[in-house]
PDB file of C-alpha atoms in Angstrom:
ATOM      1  CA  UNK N   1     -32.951 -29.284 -23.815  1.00 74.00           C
ATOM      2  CA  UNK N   2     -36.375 -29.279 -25.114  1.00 82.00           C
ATOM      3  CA  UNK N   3     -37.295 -26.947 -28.043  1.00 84.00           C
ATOM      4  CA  UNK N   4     -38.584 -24.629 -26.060  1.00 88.00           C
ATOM      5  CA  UNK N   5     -36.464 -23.961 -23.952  1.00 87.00           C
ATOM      6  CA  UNK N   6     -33.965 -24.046 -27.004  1.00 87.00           C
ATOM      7  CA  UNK N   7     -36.472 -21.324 -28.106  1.00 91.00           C
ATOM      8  CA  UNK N   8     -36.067 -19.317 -24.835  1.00 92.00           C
ATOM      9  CA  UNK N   9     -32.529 -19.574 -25.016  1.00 92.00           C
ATOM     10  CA  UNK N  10     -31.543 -18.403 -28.440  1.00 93.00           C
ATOM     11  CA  UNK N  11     -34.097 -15.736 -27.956  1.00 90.00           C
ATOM     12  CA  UNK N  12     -32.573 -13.996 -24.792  1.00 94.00           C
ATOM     13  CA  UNK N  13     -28.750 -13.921 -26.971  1.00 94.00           C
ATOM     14  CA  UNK N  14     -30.225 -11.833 -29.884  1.00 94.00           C
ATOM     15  CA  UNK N  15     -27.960  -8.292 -28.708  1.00 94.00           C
ATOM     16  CA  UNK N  16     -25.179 -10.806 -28.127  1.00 95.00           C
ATOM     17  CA  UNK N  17     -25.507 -13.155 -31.062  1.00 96.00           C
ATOM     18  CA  UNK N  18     -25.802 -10.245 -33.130  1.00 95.00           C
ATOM     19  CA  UNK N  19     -22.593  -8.686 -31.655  1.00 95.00           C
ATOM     20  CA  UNK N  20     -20.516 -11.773 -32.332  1.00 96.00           C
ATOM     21  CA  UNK N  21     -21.807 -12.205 -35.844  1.00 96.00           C
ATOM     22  CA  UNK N  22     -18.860 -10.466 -37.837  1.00 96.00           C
ATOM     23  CA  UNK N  23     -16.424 -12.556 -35.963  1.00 96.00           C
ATOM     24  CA  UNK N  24     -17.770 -15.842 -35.644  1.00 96.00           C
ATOM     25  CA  UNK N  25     -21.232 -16.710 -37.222  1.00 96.00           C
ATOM     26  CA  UNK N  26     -21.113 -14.380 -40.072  1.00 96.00           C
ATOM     27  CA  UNK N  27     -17.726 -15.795 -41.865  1.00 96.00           C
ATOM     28  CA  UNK N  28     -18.961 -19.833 -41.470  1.00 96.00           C
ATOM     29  CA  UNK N  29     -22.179 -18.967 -42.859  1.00 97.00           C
ATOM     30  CA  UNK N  30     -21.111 -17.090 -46.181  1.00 97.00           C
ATOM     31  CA  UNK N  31     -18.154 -20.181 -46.275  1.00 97.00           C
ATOM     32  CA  UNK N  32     -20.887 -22.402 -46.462  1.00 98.00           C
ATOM     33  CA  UNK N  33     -23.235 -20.283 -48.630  1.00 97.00           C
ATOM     34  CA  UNK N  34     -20.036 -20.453 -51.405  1.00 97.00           C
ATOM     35  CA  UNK N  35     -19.049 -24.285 -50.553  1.00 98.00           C
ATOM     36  CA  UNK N  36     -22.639 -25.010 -51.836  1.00 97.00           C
ATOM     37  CA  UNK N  37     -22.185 -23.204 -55.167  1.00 97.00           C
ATOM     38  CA  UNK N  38     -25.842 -22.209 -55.100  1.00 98.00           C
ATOM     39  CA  UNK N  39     -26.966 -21.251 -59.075  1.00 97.00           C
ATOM     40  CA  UNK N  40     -29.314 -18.454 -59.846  1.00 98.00           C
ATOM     41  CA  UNK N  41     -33.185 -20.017 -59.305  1.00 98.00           C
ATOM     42  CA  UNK N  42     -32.257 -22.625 -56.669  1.00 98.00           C
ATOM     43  CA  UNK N  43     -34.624 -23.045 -53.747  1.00 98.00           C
ATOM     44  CA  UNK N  44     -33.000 -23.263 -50.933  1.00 98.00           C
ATOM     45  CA  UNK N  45     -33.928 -24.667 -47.125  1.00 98.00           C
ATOM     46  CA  UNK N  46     -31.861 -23.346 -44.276  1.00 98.00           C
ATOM     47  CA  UNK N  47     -32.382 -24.907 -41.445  1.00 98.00           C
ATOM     48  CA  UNK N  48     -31.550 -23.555 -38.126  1.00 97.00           C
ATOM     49  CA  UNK N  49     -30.577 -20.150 -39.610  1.00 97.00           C
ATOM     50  CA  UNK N  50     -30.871 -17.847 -36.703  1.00 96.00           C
ATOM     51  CA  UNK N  51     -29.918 -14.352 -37.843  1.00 97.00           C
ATOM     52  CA  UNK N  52     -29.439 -16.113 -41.485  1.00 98.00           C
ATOM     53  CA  UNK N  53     -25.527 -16.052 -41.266  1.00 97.00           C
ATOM     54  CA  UNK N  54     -25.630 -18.579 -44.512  1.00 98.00           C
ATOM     55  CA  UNK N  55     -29.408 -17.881 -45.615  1.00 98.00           C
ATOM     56  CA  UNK N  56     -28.613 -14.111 -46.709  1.00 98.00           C
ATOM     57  CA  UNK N  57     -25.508 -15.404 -48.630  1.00 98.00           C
ATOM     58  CA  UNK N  58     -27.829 -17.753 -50.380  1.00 98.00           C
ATOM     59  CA  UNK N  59     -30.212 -15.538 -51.399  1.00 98.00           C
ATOM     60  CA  UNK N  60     -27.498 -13.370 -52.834  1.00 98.00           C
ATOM     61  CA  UNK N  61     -26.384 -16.244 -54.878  1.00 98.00           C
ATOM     62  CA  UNK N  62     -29.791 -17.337 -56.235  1.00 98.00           C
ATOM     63  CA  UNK N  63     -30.990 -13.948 -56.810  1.00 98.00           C
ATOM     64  CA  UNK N  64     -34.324 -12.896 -57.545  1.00 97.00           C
ATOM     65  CA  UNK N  65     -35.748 -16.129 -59.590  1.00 97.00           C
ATOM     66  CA  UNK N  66     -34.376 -17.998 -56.599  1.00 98.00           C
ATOM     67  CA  UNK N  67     -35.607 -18.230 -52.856  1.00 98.00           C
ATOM     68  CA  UNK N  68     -34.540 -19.169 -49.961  1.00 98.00           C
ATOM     69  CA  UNK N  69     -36.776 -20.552 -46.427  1.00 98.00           C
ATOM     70  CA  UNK N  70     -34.997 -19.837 -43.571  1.00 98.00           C
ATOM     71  CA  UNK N  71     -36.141 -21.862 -40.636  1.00 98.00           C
ATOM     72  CA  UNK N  72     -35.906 -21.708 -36.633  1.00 97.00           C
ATOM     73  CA  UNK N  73     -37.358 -21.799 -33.360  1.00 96.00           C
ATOM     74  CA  UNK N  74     -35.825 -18.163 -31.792  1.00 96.00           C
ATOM     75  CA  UNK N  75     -38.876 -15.336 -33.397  1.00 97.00           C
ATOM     76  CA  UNK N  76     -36.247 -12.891 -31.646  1.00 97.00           C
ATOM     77  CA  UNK N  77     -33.123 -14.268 -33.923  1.00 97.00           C
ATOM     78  CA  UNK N  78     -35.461 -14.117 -36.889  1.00 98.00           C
ATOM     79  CA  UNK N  79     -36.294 -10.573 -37.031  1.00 98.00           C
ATOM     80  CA  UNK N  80     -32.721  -9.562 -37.086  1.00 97.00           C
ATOM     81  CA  UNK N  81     -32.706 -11.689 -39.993  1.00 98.00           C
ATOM     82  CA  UNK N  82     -35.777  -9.940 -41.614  1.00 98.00           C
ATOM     83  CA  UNK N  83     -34.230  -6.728 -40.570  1.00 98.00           C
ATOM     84  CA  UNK N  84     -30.671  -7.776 -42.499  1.00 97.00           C
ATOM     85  CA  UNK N  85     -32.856  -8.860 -45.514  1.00 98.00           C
ATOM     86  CA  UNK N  86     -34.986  -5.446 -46.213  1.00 98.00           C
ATOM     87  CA  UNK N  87     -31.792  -3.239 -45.583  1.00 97.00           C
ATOM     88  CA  UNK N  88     -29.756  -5.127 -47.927  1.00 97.00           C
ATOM     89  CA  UNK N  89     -33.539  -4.878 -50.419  1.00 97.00           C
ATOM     90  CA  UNK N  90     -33.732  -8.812 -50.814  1.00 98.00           C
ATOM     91  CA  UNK N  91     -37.217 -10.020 -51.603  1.00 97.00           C
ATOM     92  CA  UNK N  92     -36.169 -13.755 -52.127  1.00 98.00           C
ATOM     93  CA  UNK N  93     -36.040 -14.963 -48.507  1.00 98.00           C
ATOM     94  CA  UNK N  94     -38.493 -15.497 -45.718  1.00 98.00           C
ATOM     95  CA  UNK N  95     -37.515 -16.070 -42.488  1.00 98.00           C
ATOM     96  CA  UNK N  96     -40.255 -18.734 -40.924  1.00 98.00           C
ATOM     97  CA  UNK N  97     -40.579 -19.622 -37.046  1.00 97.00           C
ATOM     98  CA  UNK N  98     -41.033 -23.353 -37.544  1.00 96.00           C
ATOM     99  CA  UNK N  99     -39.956 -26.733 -36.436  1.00 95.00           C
ATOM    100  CA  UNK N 100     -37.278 -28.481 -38.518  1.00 96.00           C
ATOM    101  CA  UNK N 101     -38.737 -31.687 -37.602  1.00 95.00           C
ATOM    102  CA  UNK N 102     -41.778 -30.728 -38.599  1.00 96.00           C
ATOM    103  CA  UNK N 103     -41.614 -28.481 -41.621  1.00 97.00           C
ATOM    104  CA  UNK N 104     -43.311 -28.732 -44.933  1.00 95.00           C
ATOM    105  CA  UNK N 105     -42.072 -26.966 -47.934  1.00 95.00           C
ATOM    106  CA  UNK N 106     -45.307 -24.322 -48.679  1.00 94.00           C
ATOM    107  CA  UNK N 107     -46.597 -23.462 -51.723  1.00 89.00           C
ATOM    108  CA  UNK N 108     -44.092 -22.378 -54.766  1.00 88.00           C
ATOM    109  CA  UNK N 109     -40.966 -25.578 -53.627  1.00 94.00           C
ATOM    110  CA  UNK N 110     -41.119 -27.466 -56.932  1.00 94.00           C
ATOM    111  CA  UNK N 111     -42.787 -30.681 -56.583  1.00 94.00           C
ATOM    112  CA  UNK N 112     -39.024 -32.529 -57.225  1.00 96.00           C
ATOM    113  CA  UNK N 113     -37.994 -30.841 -53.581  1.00 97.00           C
ATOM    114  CA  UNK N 114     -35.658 -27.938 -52.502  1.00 98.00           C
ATOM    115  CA  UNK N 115     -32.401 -27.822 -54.688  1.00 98.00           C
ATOM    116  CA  UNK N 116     -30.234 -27.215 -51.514  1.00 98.00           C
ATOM    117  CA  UNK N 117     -30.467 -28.017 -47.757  1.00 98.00           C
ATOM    118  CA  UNK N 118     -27.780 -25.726 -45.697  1.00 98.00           C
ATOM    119  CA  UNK N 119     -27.691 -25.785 -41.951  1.00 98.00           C
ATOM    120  CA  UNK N 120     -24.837 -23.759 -40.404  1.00 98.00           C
ATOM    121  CA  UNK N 121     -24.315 -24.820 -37.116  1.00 97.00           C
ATOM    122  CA  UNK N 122     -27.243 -25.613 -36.515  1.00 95.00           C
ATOM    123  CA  UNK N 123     -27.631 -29.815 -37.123  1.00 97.00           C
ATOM    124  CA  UNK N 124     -26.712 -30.653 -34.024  1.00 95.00           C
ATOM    125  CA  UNK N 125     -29.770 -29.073 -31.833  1.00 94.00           C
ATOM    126  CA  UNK N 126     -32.291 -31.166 -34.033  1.00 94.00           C
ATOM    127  CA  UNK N 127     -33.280 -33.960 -31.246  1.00 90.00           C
ATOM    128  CA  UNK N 128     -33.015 -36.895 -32.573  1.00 92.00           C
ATOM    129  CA  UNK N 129     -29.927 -35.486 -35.223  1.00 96.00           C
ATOM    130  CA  UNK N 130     -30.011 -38.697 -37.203  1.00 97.00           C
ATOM    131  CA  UNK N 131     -33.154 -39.448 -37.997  1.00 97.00           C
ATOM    132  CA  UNK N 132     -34.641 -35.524 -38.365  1.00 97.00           C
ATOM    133  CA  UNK N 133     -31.360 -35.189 -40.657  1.00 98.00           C
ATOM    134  CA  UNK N 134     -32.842 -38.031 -42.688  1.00 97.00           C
ATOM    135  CA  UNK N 135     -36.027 -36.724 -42.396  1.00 97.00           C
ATOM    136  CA  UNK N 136     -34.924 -33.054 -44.247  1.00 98.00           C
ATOM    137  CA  UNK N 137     -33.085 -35.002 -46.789  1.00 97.00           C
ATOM    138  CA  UNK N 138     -36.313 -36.472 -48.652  1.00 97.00           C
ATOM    139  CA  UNK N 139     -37.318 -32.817 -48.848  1.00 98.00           C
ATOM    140  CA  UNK N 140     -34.672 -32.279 -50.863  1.00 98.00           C
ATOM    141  CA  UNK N 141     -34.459 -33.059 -54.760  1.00 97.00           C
ATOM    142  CA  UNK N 142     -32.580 -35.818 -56.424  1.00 97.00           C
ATOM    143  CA  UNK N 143     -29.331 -34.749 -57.423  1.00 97.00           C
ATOM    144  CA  UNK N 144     -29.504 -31.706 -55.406  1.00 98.00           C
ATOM    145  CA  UNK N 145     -26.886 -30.618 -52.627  1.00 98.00           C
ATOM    146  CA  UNK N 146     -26.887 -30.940 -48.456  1.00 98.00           C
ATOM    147  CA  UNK N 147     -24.097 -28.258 -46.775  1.00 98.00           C
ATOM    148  CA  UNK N 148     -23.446 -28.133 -42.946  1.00 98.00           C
ATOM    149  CA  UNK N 149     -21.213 -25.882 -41.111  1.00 98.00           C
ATOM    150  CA  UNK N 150     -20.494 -27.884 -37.145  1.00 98.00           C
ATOM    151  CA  UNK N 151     -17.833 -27.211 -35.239  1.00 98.00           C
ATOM    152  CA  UNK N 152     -14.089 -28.862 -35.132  1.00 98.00           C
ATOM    153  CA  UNK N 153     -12.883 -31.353 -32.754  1.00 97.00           C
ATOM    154  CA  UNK N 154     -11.754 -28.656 -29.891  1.00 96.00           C
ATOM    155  CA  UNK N 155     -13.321 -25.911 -31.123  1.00 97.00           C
ATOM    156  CA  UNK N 156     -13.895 -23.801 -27.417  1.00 97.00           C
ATOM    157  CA  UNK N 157     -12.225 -26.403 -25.155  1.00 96.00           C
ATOM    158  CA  UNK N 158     -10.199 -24.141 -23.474  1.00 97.00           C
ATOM    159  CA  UNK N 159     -12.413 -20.622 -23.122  1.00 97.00           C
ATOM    160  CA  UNK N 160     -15.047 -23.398 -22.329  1.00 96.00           C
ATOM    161  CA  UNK N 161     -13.204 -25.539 -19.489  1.00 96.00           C
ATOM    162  CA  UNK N 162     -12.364 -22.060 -18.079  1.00 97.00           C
ATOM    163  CA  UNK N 163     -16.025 -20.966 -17.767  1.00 96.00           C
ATOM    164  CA  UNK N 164     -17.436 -24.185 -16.734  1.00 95.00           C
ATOM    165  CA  UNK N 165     -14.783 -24.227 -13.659  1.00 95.00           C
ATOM    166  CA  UNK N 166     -15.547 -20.376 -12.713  1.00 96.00           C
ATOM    167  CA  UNK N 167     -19.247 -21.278 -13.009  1.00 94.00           C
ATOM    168  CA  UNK N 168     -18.554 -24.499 -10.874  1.00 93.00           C
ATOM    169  CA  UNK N 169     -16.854 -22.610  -8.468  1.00 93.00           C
ATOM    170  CA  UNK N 170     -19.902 -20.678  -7.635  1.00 92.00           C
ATOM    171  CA  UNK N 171     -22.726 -22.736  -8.556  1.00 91.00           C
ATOM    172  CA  UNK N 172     -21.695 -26.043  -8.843  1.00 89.00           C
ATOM    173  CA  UNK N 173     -25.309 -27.448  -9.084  1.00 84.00           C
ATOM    174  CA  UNK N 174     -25.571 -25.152 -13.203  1.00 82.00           C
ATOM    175  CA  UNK N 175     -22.058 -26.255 -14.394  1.00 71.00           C
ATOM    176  CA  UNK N 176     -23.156 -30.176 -14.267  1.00 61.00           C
ATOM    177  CA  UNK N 177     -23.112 -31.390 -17.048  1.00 51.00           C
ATOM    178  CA  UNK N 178     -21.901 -28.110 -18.674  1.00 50.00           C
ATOM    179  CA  UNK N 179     -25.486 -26.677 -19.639  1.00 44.00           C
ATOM    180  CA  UNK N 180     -29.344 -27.608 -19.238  1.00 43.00           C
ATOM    181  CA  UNK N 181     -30.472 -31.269 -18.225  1.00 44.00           C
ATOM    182  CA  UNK N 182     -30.790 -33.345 -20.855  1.00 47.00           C
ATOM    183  CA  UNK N 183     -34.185 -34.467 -22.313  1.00 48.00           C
ATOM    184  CA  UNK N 184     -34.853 -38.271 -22.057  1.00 50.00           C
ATOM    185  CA  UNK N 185     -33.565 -40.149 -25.578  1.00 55.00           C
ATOM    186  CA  UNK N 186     -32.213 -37.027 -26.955  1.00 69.00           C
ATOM    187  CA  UNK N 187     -28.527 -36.175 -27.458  1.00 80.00           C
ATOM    188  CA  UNK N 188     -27.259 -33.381 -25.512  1.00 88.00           C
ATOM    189  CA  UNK N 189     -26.205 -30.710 -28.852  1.00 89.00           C
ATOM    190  CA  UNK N 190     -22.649 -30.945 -27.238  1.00 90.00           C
ATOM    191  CA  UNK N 191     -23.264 -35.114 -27.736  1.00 93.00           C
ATOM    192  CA  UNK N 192     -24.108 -34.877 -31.595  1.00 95.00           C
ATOM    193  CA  UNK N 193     -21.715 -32.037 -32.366  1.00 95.00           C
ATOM    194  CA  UNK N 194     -18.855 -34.885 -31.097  1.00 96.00           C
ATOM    195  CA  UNK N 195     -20.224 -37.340 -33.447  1.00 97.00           C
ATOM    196  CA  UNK N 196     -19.599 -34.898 -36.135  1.00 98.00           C
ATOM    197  CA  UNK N 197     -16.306 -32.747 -35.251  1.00 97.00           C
ATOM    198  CA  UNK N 198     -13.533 -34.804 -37.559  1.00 98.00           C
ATOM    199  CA  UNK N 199     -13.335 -34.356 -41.487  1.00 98.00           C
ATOM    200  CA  UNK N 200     -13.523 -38.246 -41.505  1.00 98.00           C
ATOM    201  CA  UNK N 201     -16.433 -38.313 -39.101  1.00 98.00           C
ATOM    202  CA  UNK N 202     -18.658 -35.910 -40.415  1.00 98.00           C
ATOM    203  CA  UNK N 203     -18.056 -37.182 -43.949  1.00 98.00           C
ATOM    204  CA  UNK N 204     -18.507 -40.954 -42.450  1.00 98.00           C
ATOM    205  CA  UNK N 205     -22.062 -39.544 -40.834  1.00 98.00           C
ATOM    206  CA  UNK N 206     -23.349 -38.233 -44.343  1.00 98.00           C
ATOM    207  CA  UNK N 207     -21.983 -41.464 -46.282  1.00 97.00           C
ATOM    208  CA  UNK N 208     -24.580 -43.302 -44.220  1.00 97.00           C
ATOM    209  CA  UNK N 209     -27.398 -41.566 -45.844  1.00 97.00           C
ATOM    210  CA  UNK N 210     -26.435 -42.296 -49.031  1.00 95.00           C
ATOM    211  CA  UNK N 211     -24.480 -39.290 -50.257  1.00 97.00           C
ATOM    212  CA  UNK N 212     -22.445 -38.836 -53.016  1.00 97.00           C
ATOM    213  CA  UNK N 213     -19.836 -36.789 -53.675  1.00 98.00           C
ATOM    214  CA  UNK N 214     -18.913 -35.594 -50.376  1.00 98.00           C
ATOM    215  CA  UNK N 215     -16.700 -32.603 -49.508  1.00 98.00           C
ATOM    216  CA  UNK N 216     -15.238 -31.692 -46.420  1.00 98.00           C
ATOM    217  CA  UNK N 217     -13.160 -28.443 -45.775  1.00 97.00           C
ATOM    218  CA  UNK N 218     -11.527 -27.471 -42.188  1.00 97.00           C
ATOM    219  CA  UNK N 219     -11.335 -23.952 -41.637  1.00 97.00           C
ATOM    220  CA  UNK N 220      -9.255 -22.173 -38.733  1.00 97.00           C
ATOM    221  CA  UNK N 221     -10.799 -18.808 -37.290  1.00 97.00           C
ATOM    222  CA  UNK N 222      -8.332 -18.335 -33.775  1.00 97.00           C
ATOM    223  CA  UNK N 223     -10.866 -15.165 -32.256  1.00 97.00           C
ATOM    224  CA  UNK N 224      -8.714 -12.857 -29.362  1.00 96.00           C
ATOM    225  CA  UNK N 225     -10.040 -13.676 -26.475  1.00 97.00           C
ATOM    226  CA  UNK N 226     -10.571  -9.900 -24.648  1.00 96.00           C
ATOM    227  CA  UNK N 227     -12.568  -9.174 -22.145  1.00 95.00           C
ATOM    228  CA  UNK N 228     -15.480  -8.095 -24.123  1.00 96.00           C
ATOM    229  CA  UNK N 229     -15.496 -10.837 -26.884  1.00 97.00           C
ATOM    230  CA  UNK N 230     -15.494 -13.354 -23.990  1.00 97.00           C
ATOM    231  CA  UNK N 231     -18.684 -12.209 -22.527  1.00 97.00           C
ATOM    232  CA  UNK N 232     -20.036 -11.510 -25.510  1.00 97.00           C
ATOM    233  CA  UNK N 233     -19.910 -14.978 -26.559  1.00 97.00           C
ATOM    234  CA  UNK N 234     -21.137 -16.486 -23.033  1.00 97.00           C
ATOM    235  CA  UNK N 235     -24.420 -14.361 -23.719  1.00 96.00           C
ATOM    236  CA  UNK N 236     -25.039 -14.550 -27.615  1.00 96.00           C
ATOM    237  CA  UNK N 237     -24.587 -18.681 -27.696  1.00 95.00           C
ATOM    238  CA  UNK N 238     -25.293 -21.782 -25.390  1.00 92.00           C
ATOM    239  CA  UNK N 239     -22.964 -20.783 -23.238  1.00 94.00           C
ATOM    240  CA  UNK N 240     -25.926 -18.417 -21.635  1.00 95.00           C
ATOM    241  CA  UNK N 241     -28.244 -21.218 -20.518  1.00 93.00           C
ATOM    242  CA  UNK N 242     -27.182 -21.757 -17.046  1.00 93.00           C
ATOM    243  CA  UNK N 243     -26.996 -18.175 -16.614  1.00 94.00           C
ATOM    244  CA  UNK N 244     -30.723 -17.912 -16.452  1.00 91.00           C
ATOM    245  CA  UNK N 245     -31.182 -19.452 -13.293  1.00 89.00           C
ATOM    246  CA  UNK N 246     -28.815 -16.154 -12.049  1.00 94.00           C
ATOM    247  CA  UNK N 247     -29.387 -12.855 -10.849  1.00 95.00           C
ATOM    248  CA  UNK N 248     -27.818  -9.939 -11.550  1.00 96.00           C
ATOM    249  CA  UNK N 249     -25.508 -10.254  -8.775  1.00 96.00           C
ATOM    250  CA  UNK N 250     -24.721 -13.407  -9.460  1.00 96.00           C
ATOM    251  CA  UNK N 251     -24.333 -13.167 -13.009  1.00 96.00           C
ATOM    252  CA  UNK N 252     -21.568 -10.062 -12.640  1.00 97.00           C
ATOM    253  CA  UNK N 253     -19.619 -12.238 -10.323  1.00 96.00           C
ATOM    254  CA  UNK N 254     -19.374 -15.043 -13.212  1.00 96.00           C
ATOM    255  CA  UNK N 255     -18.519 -12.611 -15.566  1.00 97.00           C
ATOM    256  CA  UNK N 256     -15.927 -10.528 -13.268  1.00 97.00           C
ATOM    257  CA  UNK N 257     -14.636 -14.288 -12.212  1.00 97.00           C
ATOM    258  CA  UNK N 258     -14.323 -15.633 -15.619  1.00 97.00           C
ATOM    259  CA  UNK N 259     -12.008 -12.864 -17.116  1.00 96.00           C
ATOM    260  CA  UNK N 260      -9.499 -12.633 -13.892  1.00 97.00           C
ATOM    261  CA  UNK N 261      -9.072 -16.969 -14.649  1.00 97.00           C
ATOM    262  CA  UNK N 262      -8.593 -16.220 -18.718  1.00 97.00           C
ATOM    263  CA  UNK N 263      -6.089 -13.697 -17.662  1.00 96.00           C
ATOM    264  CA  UNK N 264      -4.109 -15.916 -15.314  1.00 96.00           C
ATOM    265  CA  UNK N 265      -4.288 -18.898 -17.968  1.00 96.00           C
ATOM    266  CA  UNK N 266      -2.821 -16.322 -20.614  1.00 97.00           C
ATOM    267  CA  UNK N 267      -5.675 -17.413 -22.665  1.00 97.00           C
ATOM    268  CA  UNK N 268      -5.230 -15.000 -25.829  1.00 97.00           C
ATOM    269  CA  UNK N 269      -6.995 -17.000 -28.820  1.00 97.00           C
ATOM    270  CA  UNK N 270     -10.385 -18.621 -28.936  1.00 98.00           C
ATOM    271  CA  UNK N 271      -9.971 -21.625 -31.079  1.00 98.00           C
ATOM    272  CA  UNK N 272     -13.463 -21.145 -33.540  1.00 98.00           C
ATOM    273  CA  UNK N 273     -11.813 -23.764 -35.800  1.00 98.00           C
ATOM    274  CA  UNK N 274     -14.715 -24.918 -38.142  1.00 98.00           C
ATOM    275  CA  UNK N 275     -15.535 -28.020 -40.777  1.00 98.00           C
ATOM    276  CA  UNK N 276     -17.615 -27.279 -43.891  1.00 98.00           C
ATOM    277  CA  UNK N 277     -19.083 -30.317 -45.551  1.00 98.00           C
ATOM    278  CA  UNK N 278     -20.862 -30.602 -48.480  1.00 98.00           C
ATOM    279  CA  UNK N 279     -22.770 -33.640 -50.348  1.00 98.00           C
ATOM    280  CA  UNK N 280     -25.325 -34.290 -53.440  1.00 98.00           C
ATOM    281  CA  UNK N 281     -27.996 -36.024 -52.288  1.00 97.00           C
ATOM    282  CA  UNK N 282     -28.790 -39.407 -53.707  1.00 93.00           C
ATOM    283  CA  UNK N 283     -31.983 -41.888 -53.417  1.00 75.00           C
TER     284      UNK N 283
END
């Protein structure tokens, strides 16, 4: 997918996303925010942040003489964050709609680079993930620290097979592929999250950039898989994309579809199951 329609996506699963947070975003991104040992002052990049599952935690750790940049496409994901961030009265993070590829630390970044790059989640959407990885990584200081939260080998297989077959069933033209065409040269996310869903091959992928020190913890989150959390997580993640093409109709029929085949499978857990991997940055 391009980044727009990335954008278009993640925008239309705010209600959803938001939903789902408590459950599934929400614990991975303080896990990370707490793997990274962030120190009162650090300035932090978060990269991908959406709702700022991890980039709240982090400001909460570097406190007021700290700050944090959260960064992404979705405006709509964004102000949920802002929202979060003046109810909870923090003044040390701004959430920014801006390219990851692209991005510049502004004004007030010490000249030595952020102390801490986080992404939870969220690496594996970057097109080109290797070389905009190693792109973020000379924004951050020497001796300073990378986290990522991706997902485990398996993570969704079987809640996903099961929706990809209903959604075959009807519209087997959308379930190709199991989401949006992919761009020319660019990893599907699905593509660079495989590359990355073993402890030993998502510590083997930041070795190759030349970091030290690197930590890698699985976690196990096993959601129930009702009726409600089901759909909730087909509209607030990628799951939504080739819904878009659907009516209403349509898109009831999926849903109505999709619970009667988890039922019949006995499908009771969603396996969530999640690495967190952490790194100091060398040069």
């Amino acid at each position: 997918m391009t980044s727009a329609e990335y954008r278009t996506l993640f925008n239309s699963t705010r209600s959803d996303f938001t939903k789902i947070t408590p459950l599934l975003w929400g614990p991975a991104g303080q896990s990370l925010a707490f793997a990274m040992r962030h120190r009162p002052g650090d300035v932090v990049l978060d990269v991908c942040c959406g709702t700022g599952t991890s980039a709240l935690p982090a400001a909460a750790a570097v406190g007021p003489t700290g700050r944090v940049h959260g960064i992404d496409l979705a405006e709509d994901l964004l102000e949920e964050g802002r929202l979060t961030a003046s109810a909870w009265a923090f003044q040390n993070v701004d959430f920014v709609a801006a390219d990851a590829t692209t991005w510049e630390p502004p004004s007030g970044v010490p000249a030595a680079g952020y102390d801490a790059l986080s992404s939870s989640y969220g690496v594996f959407f970057l097109p080109h993930m290797d070389s905009a990885f190693a792109r973020l990584l000379r924004l951050v200081r020497t001796g300073g620290r990378v986290g990522l939260a991706v997902w485990r080998e398996k993570a969704f297989a079987e809640i996903a097979a099961t929706y990809f077959e209903v959604l075959g069933r009807r519209h087997p033209e959308l379930a190709q592929g199991q989401a949006a065409p992919r761009t020319r040269g660019i990893e599907t996310a699905r593509e660079a999250g495989a590359r990355l869903d073993t402890a030993d091959k998502l510590a083997a992928w930041l070795g190759g950039f030349g970091t030290e020190s690197i930590q890698v913890t699985e976690l196990s989150n096993l959601l129930p898989a009702t009726e409600e959390f089901c759909w909730n997580l087909v509209l607030g993640s990628g799951f939504r994309a080739p819904l878009a093409k659907l009516d209403d109709v349509a898109i009831e029929q999926i849903r109505s579809d999709f619970f009667e085949l988890v039922t019949d499978r006995g499908i009771h857990t969603i396996d969530a199951g999640t690495l967190i991997a952490t790194a100091v940055v060398t040069r």
